[in-house]
Amino acid sequence: MANKKFLFVYILMPVSVLVVFLFSLTIGLDGISFVDVVKALFEGADGNVVVMIKQIRLPRIFMACMVGAGLAISGCVFQAILKNPLADPFTLGISGGASLGTSVAFISGLAAIRSFFIPFCAFAGMIVSVSVVYLLSMQKRFNSNAMILSGIVVSYIFSSAVMLMFALSTENSVQTAFLWLMGNFSSFDERLLPFITVVVLISIIILSLSGNIINAVSLGGEKSKTFGINIERNIKFLFLTASFVTAATVSICGVIGFVGLMIPHIMRKITGTNNVILIPASAFAGAFFLPLCDTLSRMLFSPVLIPVGVITSIIGGLFFICLLLKPDRK
């Protein structure tokens, strides 16, 4: 059984991600065939095709893979250490902080001066929200319910601040900020791709190697203490690591909902609850899921591009409605 899970996670899933990656490279309005895509990648092809594949689609799809993996592992870790299946970047207030920071960049005019200010302000906003949730949770010794409640409260406060800024600002800046807040890969700064790649890959390695510690932490109470590890210190470390990777990914491409909530749920059904397996499985699943959603966002209403966050929210919402309607097993 363990060998089957290993083969599934480390062979079948990477192959699936590669297939989706090549599929997404091929899909577009320009009618570029699969053969031309391969030529553009390895042998050289028509100049326009090379530009389309290497400079437009390749960075976008690679970024979608990295962001999908980052959001999925962060949701997986939040749910495990907080012992709450509803824990994700949204319910912990992280996305609310990003929204506020980004809105400040657009409304203040910083985004117009230099595009770098968008992810910078989003990251700063998320650091503020994580710090507030962290400090509030410390008062209850990182109680799971207190952390979720703190995150929801922070989200509501920050969302209200965003609405207030929108109400007081000009129409053009509101529309631009609103599109970004729904999450999309149309306007990210490609110079930040190496940074995101390093952050996500290092986080996947750290959190995957911490799988047994996360398993112990997720047991909770006296059971966790029997493993002889410092539970409180490990929860802080895991919470901050997952928050950092979330902050890095969301600051680049906006708020993309349900990836961190839905992917761990699906993979838990397939691989079980052992986080040694579940975390890398979630990373691959996120890297599989988000490029597919981005391809849908490009093609469904073409030539109009819709934010990928709209697609993930619709799919995620339908997924959880199906879960709610599913009969309970006796």
C-alpha positions as MATLAB code, in Angstrom:
seq = 'MANKKFLFVYILMPVSVLVVFLFSLTIGLDGISFVDVVKALFEGADGNVVVMIKQIRLPRIFMACMVGAGLAISGCVFQAILKNPLADPFTLGISGGASLGTSVAFISGLAAIRSFFIPFCAFAGMIVSVSVVYLLSMQKRFNSNAMILSGIVVSYIFSSAVMLMFALSTENSVQTAFLWLMGNFSSFDERLLPFITVVVLISIIILSLSGNIINAVSLGGEKSKTFGINIERNIKFLFLTASFVTAATVSICGVIGFVGLMIPHIMRKITGTNNVILIPASAFAGAFFLPLCDTLSRMLFSPVLIPVGVITSIIGGLFFICLLLKPDRK';
ca = [
       0.000    0.000    0.000;
       2.862    2.353    0.921;
       4.595    1.558   -2.366;
       1.405    2.391   -4.287;
       1.164    5.768   -2.555;
       4.830    6.452   -3.244;
       4.390    5.618   -6.935;
       1.248    7.748   -7.092;
       2.827   10.820   -5.458;
       6.332   10.747   -6.905;
       5.772    9.266  -10.365;
       2.153    9.538  -11.514;
       1.539   13.036  -10.153;
       4.737   14.674  -11.589;
       3.907   13.100  -14.957;
       0.361   14.501  -14.687;
       1.725   17.968  -13.925;
       4.015   17.742  -16.975;
       1.089   16.706  -19.200;
      -1.029   19.621  -17.951;
       1.925   21.964  -18.428;
       2.359   20.956  -22.087;
      -1.409   20.979  -22.648;
      -1.657   24.528  -21.274;
       1.260   25.611  -23.489;
      -0.587   24.348  -26.547;
      -3.985   25.883  -25.777;
      -4.509   29.433  -27.005;
      -6.207   31.657  -29.545;
      -3.258   31.593  -31.927;
      -3.733   28.017  -33.129;
      -0.153   26.919  -32.371;
       0.126   23.133  -32.737;
       1.799   20.822  -30.228;
       4.648   20.164  -32.682;
       5.291   23.906  -33.021;
       5.277   24.234  -29.228;
       7.937   21.531  -28.918;
       9.996   23.146  -31.691;
       9.739   26.518  -29.988;
      10.987   24.999  -26.737;
      13.867   22.910  -28.071;
      14.715   23.374  -31.727;
      13.709   26.860  -32.581;
      10.724   27.873  -34.650;
       9.133   30.895  -36.201;
      10.065   34.027  -34.286;
       6.489   34.915  -33.346;
       5.813   31.399  -32.102;
       8.949   31.426  -29.968;
       7.953   34.751  -28.447;
       4.416   33.516  -27.774;
       5.556   30.268  -26.157;
       8.741   31.270  -24.322;
       7.978   34.823  -23.311;
       4.222   34.773  -22.738;
       2.768   31.315  -22.085;
       5.769   29.570  -20.470;
       6.288   32.099  -17.624;
       2.533   32.335  -17.025;
       1.992   28.569  -16.777;
       5.130   28.045  -14.702;
       3.954   30.767  -12.321;
       0.533   29.073  -12.097;
       2.257   25.806  -11.126;
       4.323   27.509   -8.424;
       1.390   29.466   -6.985;
      -0.872   26.394   -7.054;
       1.722   24.317   -5.210;
       2.390   27.080   -2.678;
      -1.276   27.681   -1.857;
      -2.007   23.951   -1.621;
       0.783   23.148    0.846;
      -0.003   26.186    2.990;
      -3.660   25.142    3.242;
      -2.586   21.589    4.030;
      -0.338   22.736    6.892;
      -2.890   25.211    8.298;
      -5.568   22.519    8.395;
      -3.224   20.033   10.089;
      -1.724   22.215   12.809;
      -5.019   23.956   13.603;
      -6.947   20.685   13.394;
      -9.618   22.500   11.426;
     -10.640   21.554    7.846;
     -11.746   25.153    7.200;
      -8.320   26.678    7.897;
      -6.791   28.341    4.834;
      -5.266   31.706    3.839;
      -8.734   33.272    3.697;
     -10.020   32.221    7.087;
      -6.691   33.160    8.674;
      -6.833   36.718    7.385;
      -3.783   36.409    5.130;
      -5.650   37.163    1.924;
      -7.381   40.095    3.612;
      -3.998   41.632    4.360;
      -2.946   41.193    0.719;
      -6.143   42.866   -0.460;
      -5.570   45.848    1.771;
      -1.920   46.239    0.757;
      -2.725   46.010   -2.926;
      -5.573   48.479   -2.646;
      -3.227   50.936   -0.968;
      -0.782   50.542   -3.893;
      -3.464   51.238   -6.499;
      -5.384   53.969   -4.699;
      -2.280   55.872   -3.587;
      -0.819   55.825   -7.101;
       2.260   53.759   -6.138;
       1.261   51.074   -8.678;
       1.311   53.664  -11.441;
       4.837   54.760  -10.501;
       6.274   51.237  -10.613;
       4.620   47.798  -10.884;
       6.953   46.427   -8.231;
       4.964   48.343   -5.597;
       1.940   46.046   -6.128;
       3.512   42.827   -4.795;
       5.542   44.834   -2.279;
       2.434   46.425   -0.757;
       0.489   43.143   -0.921;
       3.300   41.370    0.906;
       3.496   44.137    3.490;
      -0.272   43.959    4.045;
      -0.106   40.229    4.602;
       2.775   40.564    7.032;
       0.630   42.994    9.030;
      -2.389   40.652    9.020;
      -0.313   37.596    9.952;
       1.328   39.564   12.769;
      -2.058   40.656   14.143;
      -3.477   37.120   13.980;
      -0.269   35.755   15.506;
      -0.308   38.212   18.416;
      -4.013   37.667   19.078;
      -3.528   33.894   19.025;
      -0.633   34.093   21.475;
      -3.069   35.311   24.101;
      -4.810   31.904   23.833;
      -1.579   29.866   23.437;
      -2.306   29.250   19.731;
      -5.692   27.743   20.374;
      -7.116   26.580   17.035;
     -10.513   28.216   17.407;
      -8.943   31.476   18.597;
      -6.650   31.552   15.588;
      -9.482   30.964   13.111;
     -11.673   33.526   14.864;
      -8.822   36.056   14.863;
      -8.261   35.479   11.163;
     -11.928   35.981   10.312;
     -12.104   39.170   12.373;
      -8.949   40.562   10.732;
     -10.328   39.669    7.300;
     -13.551   41.541    7.953;
     -11.737   44.612    9.263;
      -9.312   44.713    6.326;
     -12.100   44.075    3.805;
     -14.046   46.985    5.251;
     -10.962   49.184    4.906;
     -10.659   48.131    1.241;
     -14.310   48.974    0.591;
     -13.811   52.357    2.250;
     -10.841   53.137   -0.020;
     -12.819   52.056   -3.086;
     -15.685   54.319   -2.083;
     -13.338   57.313   -1.806;
     -11.224   56.715   -4.928;
     -11.529   57.257   -8.689;
     -13.273   54.716  -10.927;
     -10.227   53.610  -12.998;
      -8.028   52.739  -10.055;
     -10.900   50.830   -8.430;
     -11.429   48.664  -11.503;
      -7.725   47.802  -11.792;
      -7.466   46.971   -8.119;
     -10.667   44.945   -8.234;
      -9.383   42.776  -11.121;
      -6.147   42.123   -9.246;
      -8.000   41.198   -6.080;
      -9.884   38.456   -7.961;
      -6.536   36.816   -8.798;
      -5.001   36.574  -12.252;
      -1.755   35.846  -14.099;
      -2.163   38.494  -16.780;
      -0.021   41.202  -15.276;
       2.494   39.680  -12.857;
       6.080   40.897  -12.901;
       8.179   38.129  -14.509;
      11.287   39.364  -12.708;
       9.764   37.968   -9.524;
       9.390   34.440  -10.934;
      12.798   33.225   -9.612;
      11.913   34.561   -6.155;
       8.581   32.705   -6.101;
      10.197   29.526   -7.394;
      12.836   29.533   -4.656;
      10.305   30.335   -1.912;
       7.841   27.620   -2.975;
      10.442   24.891   -3.528;
      12.223   25.555   -0.226;
       8.877   25.640    1.591;
       7.803   22.332    0.023;
      11.068   20.709    1.131;
      10.892   22.122    4.671;
       7.231   21.275    5.206;
       7.544   17.820    3.632;
      10.503   17.011    5.905;
       8.385   18.255    8.838;
       5.615   15.795    7.974;
       6.114   13.630   11.071;
       6.200   16.711   13.335;
       2.984   17.967   11.719;
       1.457   14.528   12.311;
       2.357   14.786   15.993;
       1.075   18.355   16.283;
      -2.198   17.438   14.578;
      -2.935   14.853   17.277;
      -3.301   17.674   19.769;
      -3.403   17.684   23.575;
      -1.517   15.148   25.666;
      -0.967   12.827   22.705;
       1.296   15.397   21.058;
       3.422   15.774   24.194;
       4.204   12.051   24.286;
       6.394   12.525   21.186;
       8.754   14.720   23.198;
       8.614   17.718   20.889;
       7.945   21.342   21.739;
       4.416   21.648   20.354;
       4.004   25.401   20.784;
       7.349   26.246   19.162;
       6.679   23.920   16.228;
       3.201   25.364   15.662;
       4.735   28.864   15.513;
       7.390   27.726   13.030;
       4.929   25.871   10.805;
       2.378   28.678   10.925;
       4.931   31.318    9.938;
       6.428   29.139    7.178;
       3.011   28.451    5.635;
       2.065   32.117    6.005;
       5.274   33.232    4.293;
       4.777   31.028    1.232;
       1.156   32.178    1.016;
       2.217   35.804    1.289;
       4.843   35.389   -1.425;
       2.488   33.710   -3.911;
      -0.580   35.859   -3.340;
       1.452   39.070   -3.459;
       2.411   38.276   -7.084;
      -0.904   37.325   -8.647;
      -3.700   38.364   -6.332;
      -6.152   36.500   -4.160;
      -6.932   33.059   -5.613;
      -9.544   31.331   -3.536;
     -10.279   27.703   -2.641;
      -6.941   26.202   -3.813;
      -5.591   26.000   -0.261;
      -8.944   24.760    1.027;
     -10.020   22.260   -1.631;
      -6.783   20.557   -2.734;
      -5.841   19.194    0.741;
      -9.403   17.857    1.118;
      -9.171   15.959   -2.171;
      -5.679   14.618   -1.578;
      -6.537   13.542    1.971;
      -9.211   11.261    0.472;
      -6.645    9.742   -1.913;
      -3.419    9.509    0.093;
      -4.709    9.504    3.678;
      -3.872   11.849    6.534;
      -0.125   11.136    6.848;
       1.413   14.544    6.184;
       4.693   12.991    5.027;
       2.757   11.899    1.930;
      -0.051   14.451    1.973;
       2.105   17.606    1.726;
       4.080   16.673   -1.438;
       0.879   15.193   -2.899;
      -0.919   18.503   -2.289;
       1.958   20.420   -3.872;
       1.737   18.362   -7.072;
      -2.058   18.577   -7.075;
      -1.935   22.375   -6.738;
       0.594   22.558   -9.585;
      -1.790   20.396  -11.633;
      -5.012   22.240  -10.765;
      -4.153   25.919  -11.135;
      -2.680   25.831  -14.699;
      -5.847   24.023  -15.795;
      -8.005   26.725  -14.207;
      -5.839   29.412  -15.816;
      -6.285   27.766  -19.221;
     -10.056   27.807  -18.679;
      -9.892   31.471  -17.686;
      -8.122   32.242  -20.990;
     -10.426   30.234  -23.224;
     -13.956   30.261  -21.807;
     -14.834   33.826  -22.821;
     -12.017   34.486  -25.314;
     -10.843   36.962  -26.397;
     -11.818   38.324  -22.960;
      -9.512   37.107  -20.178;
     -11.256   36.533  -16.870;
      -9.405   36.334  -13.536;
      -8.384   32.788  -12.635;
      -9.727   33.400   -9.120;
     -13.233   33.400  -10.585;
     -12.722   29.893  -11.994;
     -11.215   28.474   -8.787;
     -14.012   29.990   -6.696;
     -16.741   28.487   -8.906;
     -15.090   25.042   -8.932;
     -14.318   25.208   -5.222;
     -17.829   26.330   -4.352;
     -19.401   23.504   -6.381;
     -16.985   21.013   -4.817;
     -17.991   21.913   -1.271;
     -21.701   21.975   -2.166;
     -21.255   18.393   -3.416;
     -19.526   17.492   -0.157;
     -22.402   18.968    1.841;
     -24.998   17.083   -0.210;
     -23.113   13.786   -0.011;
     -24.881   11.347    2.371;
     -23.030   10.585    5.587;
     -21.587    7.093    5.879;
     -23.104    5.054    8.705;
];
